[in-house]
mmCIF file of C-alpha atoms in Angstrom:
data_model
loop_
_atom_site.group_PDB
_atom_site.id
_atom_site.type_symbol
_atom_site.label_atom_id
_atom_site.label_comp_id
_atom_site.label_asym_id
_atom_site.label_seq_id
_atom_site.Cartn_x
_atom_site.Cartn_y
_atom_site.Cartn_z
ATOM 1 C CA MET A 17 109.436 97.266 119.356
ATOM 2 C CA ALA A 18 107.079 96.788 122.276
ATOM 3 C CA ASP A 19 106.478 93.229 123.473
ATOM 4 C CA THR A 20 102.713 93.814 123.456
ATOM 5 C CA ARG A 21 102.490 93.848 119.649
ATOM 6 C CA ALA A 22 100.659 90.719 118.562
ATOM 7 C CA ALA A 23 100.645 88.862 115.274
ATOM 8 C CA VAL A 24 98.320 85.990 114.449
ATOM 9 C CA VAL A 25 99.725 83.271 112.183
ATOM 10 C CA ALA A 26 97.472 80.540 110.817
ATOM 11 C CA GLY A 27 99.102 77.518 109.220
ATOM 12 C CA ALA A 28 102.446 78.166 110.901
ATOM 13 C CA SER A 29 103.646 74.557 110.880
ATOM 14 C CA GLY A 30 104.860 74.556 107.251
ATOM 15 C CA PHE A 31 108.204 75.690 105.871
ATOM 16 C CA VAL A 32 107.120 79.273 105.114
ATOM 17 C CA GLY A 33 105.087 79.555 108.308
ATOM 18 C CA ARG A 34 107.956 78.509 110.557
ATOM 19 C CA GLU A 35 110.309 81.033 108.965
ATOM 20 C CA ILE A 36 107.761 83.854 109.227
ATOM 21 C CA VAL A 37 107.045 83.094 112.888
ATOM 22 C CA GLU A 38 110.762 83.198 113.684
ATOM 23 C CA ALA A 39 111.143 86.527 111.849
ATOM 24 C CA LEU A 40 108.127 88.091 113.580
ATOM 25 C CA ARG A 41 109.415 87.046 116.971
ATOM 26 C CA ALA A 42 112.734 88.686 116.122
ATOM 27 C CA ASP A 43 110.751 91.849 115.327
ATOM 28 C CA GLY A 44 109.242 91.812 118.820
ATOM 29 C CA TYR A 45 105.817 90.341 118.071
ATOM 30 C CA GLN A 46 103.945 88.084 120.409
ATOM 31 C CA ILE A 47 102.714 85.206 118.248
ATOM 32 C CA ARG A 48 99.217 83.742 118.401
ATOM 33 C CA ARG A 49 99.007 80.539 116.348
ATOM 34 C CA ILE A 50 95.924 79.015 114.730
ATOM 35 C CA GLY A 51 95.824 75.477 113.381
ATOM 36 C CA ARG A 52 94.638 71.925 113.877
ATOM 37 C CA THR A 53 97.252 71.248 116.574
ATOM 38 C CA GLU A 54 97.429 74.733 118.106
ATOM 39 C CA HIS A 55 95.724 76.197 121.171
ATOM 40 C CA VAL A 56 93.295 77.984 118.841
ATOM 41 C CA ASN A 57 91.720 75.653 116.297
ATOM 42 C CA TRP A 58 89.383 76.142 113.375
ATOM 43 C CA ASP A 59 86.329 74.652 115.081
ATOM 44 C CA ASP A 60 85.972 77.413 117.694
ATOM 45 C CA PRO A 61 84.641 80.699 116.203
ATOM 46 C CA ALA A 62 84.747 82.477 119.565
ATOM 47 C CA ALA A 63 88.397 81.530 120.091
ATOM 48 C CA LEU A 64 89.243 82.649 116.559
ATOM 49 C CA ALA A 65 87.622 86.045 117.163
ATOM 50 C CA ALA A 66 89.474 86.391 120.471
ATOM 51 C CA ALA A 67 92.765 85.482 118.815
ATOM 52 C CA VAL A 68 92.560 88.170 116.136
ATOM 53 C CA ASP A 69 91.085 90.814 118.459
ATOM 54 C CA GLY A 70 93.778 93.355 119.299
ATOM 55 C CA ALA A 71 96.372 91.843 116.956
ATOM 56 C CA GLU A 72 98.266 94.185 114.695
ATOM 57 C CA LEU A 73 98.896 91.650 111.944
ATOM 58 C CA LEU A 74 97.126 88.534 110.665
ATOM 59 C CA ILE A 75 98.902 86.086 108.357
ATOM 60 C CA ASN A 76 97.057 83.098 106.916
ATOM 61 C CA LEU A 77 99.103 80.325 105.301
ATOM 62 C CA ALA A 78 96.680 77.478 106.002
ATOM 63 C CA GLY A 79 95.891 74.902 103.340
ATOM 64 C CA LYS A 80 96.665 71.339 102.360
ATOM 65 C CA SER A 81 99.921 70.987 100.434
ATOM 66 C CA VAL A 82 99.564 70.693 96.658
ATOM 67 C CA ASN A 83 102.531 68.306 96.678
ATOM 68 C CA CYS A 84 100.234 65.294 96.329
ATOM 69 C CA ARG A 85 98.277 63.346 93.730
ATOM 70 C CA TYR A 86 95.168 65.170 92.580
ATOM 71 C CA THR A 87 92.724 62.430 93.491
ATOM 72 C CA ASP A 88 89.130 63.507 94.038
ATOM 73 C CA VAL A 89 89.661 63.390 97.806
ATOM 74 C CA ASN A 90 92.826 65.479 97.643
ATOM 75 C CA ARG A 91 91.349 67.923 95.117
ATOM 76 C CA ASN A 92 88.394 68.618 97.378
ATOM 77 C CA GLU A 93 90.587 68.984 100.447
ATOM 78 C CA ILE A 94 93.010 71.346 98.711
ATOM 79 C CA LEU A 95 90.094 73.648 97.902
ATOM 80 C CA ARG A 96 88.195 73.223 101.179
ATOM 81 C CA SER A 97 91.243 73.739 103.403
ATOM 82 C CA ARG A 98 91.905 77.112 101.796
ATOM 83 C CA VAL A 99 88.414 78.490 101.377
ATOM 84 C CA ASP A 100 86.961 77.349 104.715
ATOM 85 C CA THR A 101 89.873 78.593 106.818
ATOM 86 C CA THR A 102 89.887 81.939 105.025
ATOM 87 C CA ARG A 103 86.127 82.267 105.565
ATOM 88 C CA ALA A 104 86.512 81.454 109.262
ATOM 89 C CA LEU A 105 89.172 84.143 109.643
ATOM 90 C CA ARG A 106 87.091 86.682 107.743
ATOM 91 C CA HIS A 107 84.185 86.119 110.137
ATOM 92 C CA ALA A 108 86.574 86.399 113.090
ATOM 93 C CA VAL A 109 87.992 89.696 111.836
ATOM 94 C CA ALA A 110 84.482 91.041 111.254
ATOM 95 C CA ALA A 111 83.503 90.092 114.827
ATOM 96 C CA ALA A 112 86.608 91.527 116.496
ATOM 97 C CA GLU A 113 86.269 94.765 118.459
ATOM 98 C CA ASN A 114 89.839 95.715 117.528
ATOM 99 C CA PRO A 115 90.592 93.883 114.266
ATOM 100 C CA PRO A 116 94.086 93.652 112.730
ATOM 101 C CA SER A 117 95.061 96.628 110.612
ATOM 102 C CA LEU A 118 96.691 94.278 108.069
ATOM 103 C CA TRP A 119 95.688 90.801 106.927
ATOM 104 C CA VAL A 120 97.947 89.028 104.435
ATOM 105 C CA ASN A 121 96.575 85.800 103.034
ATOM 106 C CA ALA A 122 98.481 83.218 101.052
ATOM 107 C CA SER A 123 97.526 82.760 97.421
ATOM 108 C CA THR A 124 99.536 81.422 94.501
ATOM 109 C CA ALA A 125 101.226 82.644 91.341
ATOM 110 C CA THR A 126 99.699 79.578 89.675
ATOM 111 C CA ILE A 127 96.541 81.675 89.268
ATOM 112 C CA TYR A 128 98.029 82.927 85.972
ATOM 113 C CA ARG A 129 97.798 80.868 82.804
ATOM 114 C CA HIS A 130 100.509 78.637 81.378
ATOM 115 C CA GLU A 131 102.606 81.452 79.899
ATOM 116 C CA GLU A 132 105.378 81.393 77.315
ATOM 117 C CA GLN A 133 104.825 84.775 75.619
ATOM 118 C CA ARG A 134 105.243 87.493 78.262
ATOM 119 C CA PRO A 135 105.495 88.023 82.021
ATOM 120 C CA ASN A 136 102.370 88.364 84.152
ATOM 121 C CA ASP A 137 102.103 91.190 86.651
ATOM 122 C CA GLU A 138 99.084 92.030 88.806
ATOM 123 C CA ALA A 139 97.697 94.660 86.422
ATOM 124 C CA SER A 140 97.958 92.888 83.069
ATOM 125 C CA GLY A 141 98.414 89.226 83.972
ATOM 126 C CA ILE A 142 96.011 86.736 82.413
ATOM 127 C CA VAL A 143 94.280 84.371 84.816
ATOM 128 C CA GLY A 144 94.312 80.784 83.581
ATOM 129 C CA GLU A 145 91.875 77.909 83.849
ATOM 130 C CA GLY A 146 91.620 74.437 85.306
ATOM 131 C CA PHE A 147 91.998 72.950 88.778
ATOM 132 C CA SER A 148 94.928 74.896 90.262
ATOM 133 C CA VAL A 149 93.661 78.194 88.877
ATOM 134 C CA ASP A 150 90.129 77.569 90.143
ATOM 135 C CA VAL A 151 91.496 76.865 93.622
ATOM 136 C CA ALA A 152 93.370 80.180 93.596
ATOM 137 C CA ARG A 153 90.368 82.043 92.227
ATOM 138 C CA GLU A 154 87.979 80.678 94.880
ATOM 139 C CA TRP A 155 90.583 81.303 97.590
ATOM 140 C CA GLU A 156 90.966 84.971 96.675
ATOM 141 C CA ARG A 157 87.221 85.424 96.145
ATOM 142 C CA GLU A 158 86.599 84.285 99.720
ATOM 143 C CA PHE A 159 89.440 86.426 101.051
ATOM 144 C CA PHE A 160 88.184 89.663 99.501
ATOM 145 C CA ALA A 161 84.469 89.021 100.167
ATOM 146 C CA GLY A 162 82.492 91.337 102.452
ATOM 147 C CA GLU A 163 83.424 94.617 104.064
ATOM 148 C CA LEU A 164 86.267 94.909 106.571
ATOM 149 C CA PRO A 165 86.709 98.687 106.717
ATOM 150 C CA ARG A 166 89.420 98.660 109.408
ATOM 151 C CA THR A 167 91.508 95.869 107.917
ATOM 152 C CA ARG A 168 93.698 96.166 104.842
ATOM 153 C CA ARG A 169 93.873 92.930 102.856
ATOM 154 C CA VAL A 170 96.713 91.710 100.625
ATOM 155 C CA ALA A 171 96.715 88.360 98.789
ATOM 156 C CA LEU A 172 100.239 86.956 98.441
ATOM 157 C CA ARG A 173 100.473 85.339 95.009
ATOM 158 C CA MET A 174 103.595 83.360 95.878
ATOM 159 C CA ALA A 175 105.804 81.680 93.333
ATOM 160 C CA ILE A 176 107.840 78.575 94.265
ATOM 161 C CA VAL A 177 109.683 79.446 97.485
ATOM 162 C CA LEU A 178 113.386 78.575 97.519
ATOM 163 C CA GLY A 179 114.944 77.616 100.839
ATOM 164 C CA ASP A 180 114.833 74.535 103.042
ATOM 165 C CA GLY A 181 111.357 73.564 101.876
ATOM 166 C CA PRO A 182 110.015 70.362 100.319
ATOM 167 C CA ALA A 183 109.856 71.511 96.677
ATOM 168 C CA PRO A 184 113.466 72.790 96.471
ATOM 169 C CA ASP A 185 114.636 69.746 98.403
ATOM 170 C CA LEU A 186 113.119 67.402 95.809
ATOM 171 C CA LEU A 187 114.823 69.290 92.969
ATOM 172 C CA ARG A 188 118.159 69.250 94.797
ATOM 173 C CA ARG A 189 117.915 65.497 95.348
ATOM 174 C CA LEU A 190 117.191 64.919 91.659
ATOM 175 C CA ALA A 191 120.286 66.928 90.761
ATOM 176 C CA ARG A 192 122.495 64.979 93.191
ATOM 177 C CA TRP A 193 121.227 61.656 91.819
ATOM 178 C CA GLY A 194 122.110 62.601 88.236
ATOM 179 C CA LEU A 195 118.445 63.138 87.341
ATOM 180 C CA GLY A 196 118.677 66.922 87.207
ATOM 181 C CA GLY A 197 118.133 67.456 83.508
ATOM 182 C CA PRO A 198 115.261 69.496 82.060
ATOM 183 C CA GLN A 199 111.694 68.255 82.487
ATOM 184 C CA ILE A 200 110.022 68.213 79.077
ATOM 185 C CA ASP A 201 106.310 68.108 78.366
ATOM 186 C CA SER A 202 105.110 65.687 75.681
ATOM 187 C CA PRO A 203 101.960 63.791 74.703
ATOM 188 C CA TRP A 204 100.440 61.540 77.357
ATOM 189 C CA PHE A 205 97.192 59.740 77.941
ATOM 190 C CA PRO A 206 94.518 62.362 78.782
ATOM 191 C CA HIS A 207 93.233 62.320 82.350
ATOM 192 C CA ARG A 208 90.738 64.312 84.453
ATOM 193 C CA ARG A 209 92.866 65.265 87.468
ATOM 194 C CA TYR A 210 93.416 68.856 86.250
ATOM 195 C CA ARG A 211 89.763 69.591 85.421
ATOM 196 C CA GLY A 212 88.187 72.641 87.043
ATOM 197 C CA ILE A 213 86.678 72.707 90.516
ATOM 198 C CA GLY A 214 84.414 74.865 92.643
ATOM 199 C CA ALA A 215 81.158 76.657 91.959
ATOM 200 C CA HIS A 216 82.276 77.709 88.468
ATOM 201 C CA PRO A 217 84.846 75.196 87.176
ATOM 202 C CA THR A 218 86.893 76.306 84.182
ATOM 203 C CA GLY A 219 88.936 74.672 81.463
ATOM 204 C CA PRO A 220 88.652 71.368 79.619
ATOM 205 C CA THR A 221 87.729 68.167 81.417
ATOM 206 C CA ARG A 222 90.740 66.328 79.943
ATOM 207 C CA SER A 223 94.406 67.195 80.309
ATOM 208 C CA SER A 224 96.522 68.587 77.471
ATOM 209 C CA TRP A 225 100.210 69.383 76.962
ATOM 210 C CA HIS A 226 102.519 72.138 75.699
ATOM 211 C CA ARG A 227 105.604 71.861 73.478
ATOM 212 C CA THR A 228 107.933 73.741 75.833
ATOM 213 C CA ARG A 229 111.117 71.655 75.234
ATOM 214 C CA GLY A 230 112.122 72.316 78.823
ATOM 215 C CA ARG A 231 111.915 76.084 78.366
ATOM 216 C CA GLN A 232 108.832 76.476 80.550
ATOM 217 C CA LYS A 233 109.306 79.511 82.748
ATOM 218 C CA PHE A 234 110.154 79.049 86.397
ATOM 219 C CA SER A 235 109.128 81.933 88.663
ATOM 220 C CA TRP A 236 110.501 81.745 92.177
ATOM 221 C CA ILE A 237 111.199 83.727 95.336
ATOM 222 C CA HIS A 238 113.664 83.112 98.132
ATOM 223 C CA ILE A 239 112.265 82.729 101.655
ATOM 224 C CA ASP A 240 114.274 85.794 102.731
ATOM 225 C CA ASP A 241 112.238 87.887 100.306
ATOM 226 C CA VAL A 242 108.935 86.361 101.423
ATOM 227 C CA ILE A 243 109.756 87.628 104.895
ATOM 228 C CA GLY A 244 111.040 90.928 103.508
ATOM 229 C CA ALA A 245 107.865 91.410 101.475
ATOM 230 C CA VAL A 246 105.625 90.795 104.502
ATOM 231 C CA ARG A 247 107.573 93.397 106.479
ATOM 232 C CA PHE A 248 107.432 95.786 103.519
ATOM 233 C CA LEU A 249 103.659 95.413 103.202
ATOM 234 C CA GLY A 250 103.288 96.328 106.851
ATOM 235 C CA GLU A 251 105.145 99.575 106.217
ATOM 236 C CA HIS A 252 103.283 100.537 103.024
ATOM 237 C CA GLU A 253 99.653 101.177 103.809
ATOM 238 C CA GLU A 254 98.881 102.111 100.209
ATOM 239 C CA ILE A 255 99.246 98.490 99.075
ATOM 240 C CA GLU A 256 96.151 96.308 99.050
ATOM 241 C CA GLY A 257 94.677 93.676 96.770
ATOM 242 C CA ALA A 258 96.847 91.070 95.042
ATOM 243 C CA ALA A 259 100.648 91.196 95.179
ATOM 244 C CA ASN A 260 102.951 88.855 93.262
ATOM 245 C CA LEU A 261 105.704 87.424 95.443
ATOM 246 C CA ALA A 262 108.251 86.464 92.805
ATOM 247 C CA SER A 263 111.795 87.421 91.950
ATOM 248 C CA PRO A 264 112.112 90.104 89.242
ATOM 249 C CA GLU A 265 114.440 87.661 87.447
ATOM 250 C CA PRO A 266 112.443 84.528 86.566
ATOM 251 C CA THR A 267 114.280 81.757 84.796
ATOM 252 C CA ASP A 268 113.309 78.613 82.899
ATOM 253 C CA ASN A 269 113.394 74.924 83.731
ATOM 254 C CA ARG A 270 116.613 74.172 81.850
ATOM 255 C CA THR A 271 118.497 77.013 83.540
ATOM 256 C CA LEU A 272 117.147 76.066 86.957
ATOM 257 C CA MET A 273 118.226 72.449 86.669
ATOM 258 C CA ARG A 274 121.659 73.459 85.328
ATOM 259 C CA ALA A 275 122.182 75.722 88.343
ATOM 260 C CA LEU A 276 121.111 72.947 90.714
ATOM 261 C CA ARG A 277 123.547 70.514 89.075
ATOM 262 C CA ARG A 278 126.393 72.990 89.536
ATOM 263 C CA LYS A 279 125.485 73.436 93.184
ATOM 264 C CA ALA A 280 125.324 69.664 93.667
ATOM 265 C CA GLY A 281 128.628 69.112 91.850
ATOM 266 C CA MET A 282 126.943 66.746 89.413
ATOM 267 C CA PRO A 283 128.159 67.225 85.808
ATOM 268 C CA ILE A 284 125.300 65.295 84.195
ATOM 269 C CA GLY A 285 121.547 65.341 84.426
ATOM 270 C CA LEU A 286 119.213 63.021 82.576
ATOM 271 C CA THR A 287 116.406 64.641 80.625
ATOM 272 C CA ALA A 288 112.947 63.644 81.879
ATOM 273 C CA TRP A 289 110.150 63.518 79.300
ATOM 274 C CA ARG A 290 106.546 63.424 80.379
ATOM 275 C CA TRP A 291 106.288 59.689 79.641
ATOM 276 C CA MET A 292 109.018 59.269 82.253
ATOM 277 C CA LEU A 293 107.647 61.843 84.673
ATOM 278 C CA GLU A 294 104.102 60.468 84.833
ATOM 279 C CA PRO A 295 105.005 57.074 86.341
ATOM 280 C CA ALA A 296 107.780 58.609 88.459
ATOM 281 C CA MET A 297 105.448 61.226 89.911
ATOM 282 C CA TRP A 298 102.876 58.513 90.558
ATOM 283 C CA VAL A 299 105.453 56.685 92.658
ATOM 284 C CA LEU A 300 106.374 59.925 94.463
ATOM 285 C CA ARG A 301 102.657 60.714 94.968
ATOM 286 C CA THR A 302 102.833 64.145 93.366
ATOM 287 C CA GLU A 303 101.926 65.775 90.021
ATOM 288 C CA PRO A 304 103.958 66.553 86.864
ATOM 289 C CA GLU A 305 102.116 69.884 86.603
ATOM 290 C CA LEU A 306 104.312 71.219 89.401
ATOM 291 C CA VAL A 307 107.361 71.162 87.102
ATOM 292 C CA LEU A 308 105.792 71.303 83.623
ATOM 293 C CA LYS A 309 103.542 74.364 83.858
ATOM 294 C CA SER A 310 105.170 77.540 82.550
ATOM 295 C CA ARG A 311 104.877 80.135 85.327
ATOM 296 C CA TRP A 312 106.095 83.559 84.195
ATOM 297 C CA VAL A 313 105.323 86.002 86.986
ATOM 298 C CA VAL A 314 106.912 89.321 87.969
ATOM 299 C CA PRO A 315 106.412 91.535 91.060
ATOM 300 C CA GLY A 316 104.676 94.605 89.648
ATOM 301 C CA VAL A 317 103.168 95.878 92.909
ATOM 302 C CA LEU A 318 106.265 95.357 95.041
ATOM 303 C CA GLY A 319 108.533 96.777 92.345
ATOM 304 C CA SER A 320 106.435 99.910 91.853
ATOM 305 C CA ALA A 321 106.352 100.503 95.618
ATOM 306 C CA GLY A 322 110.145 100.320 95.823
ATOM 307 C CA TYR A 323 110.799 96.952 97.390
ATOM 308 C CA VAL A 324 114.452 95.922 96.966
ATOM 309 C CA PHE A 325 114.910 92.164 96.744
ATOM 310 C CA ARG A 326 117.587 90.660 98.965
ATOM 311 C CA ARG A 327 118.076 87.652 96.681
ATOM 312 C CA PRO A 328 116.934 88.449 93.145
ATOM 313 C CA HIS A 329 119.494 86.178 91.419
ATOM 314 C CA LEU A 330 118.905 82.446 91.062
ATOM 315 C CA GLU A 331 122.488 81.326 91.714
ATOM 316 C CA ASP A 332 122.641 83.269 94.973
ATOM 317 C CA ALA A 333 119.219 82.015 96.047
ATOM 318 C CA ILE A 334 120.211 78.387 95.420
#
């Protein structure tokens, strides 16, 4: 491929961003990075427009990590960091003389409801309610707003990404320490951290729980297939709109933790009930929702278009 091909990557400093940048460079792209610590930052609309002008591909992964406590400050920043950066890029693409032909924007498979009955694909999946769902909804609403006739847009509804990232690393450490049993939801004092947010907040104001017994679904995708899906989307101009980035073989929490224990060589794993998780997650400054919500997501769009997953099996991915 010619060295003059350019790809713009926003939010490239995270686990997924670093891997995508490395893959794009291997494909012959010149990389233009946007971020708080990059040469092009979010406070310069003219520089943003210049960065995307003439690029073939735009990838936006910017947004505050959800691996934190959902305090009011963090809740607002999680939403703002996604919506405002996406809006800034949309204005930049609209202003560019030669806009990118493809813009893929991060989203999340958490947009679907807590699901224990059937898998959610893009056509028939049921959008949920509450804080995390509202963030995803507002994020995608901003992404698809307005007219960009020369730019195809795809929202990447990513499941948990397996690889050398922070979420898998936490689960691996739990397994090595003998704490890699199932995480089980149970009654707990109601709180307001998961209440809706944005212009049209959804869901109850107080938290609830589900009797999953550790069988909450765990949808995931390996980082190799995130990269493969991005390449595939570039080759398939018929794909636009939302696309689930998830393995066609989702598992559940019990099976996941059992596989992690085998990999770690740890024969035991203590079961963690919610009354144990709540104080532990407070100490770790993260949220039990990340392991207790049942995410059952399948890749309808990618599957129908013929994408072949490199790592569809959990054991291989781990």
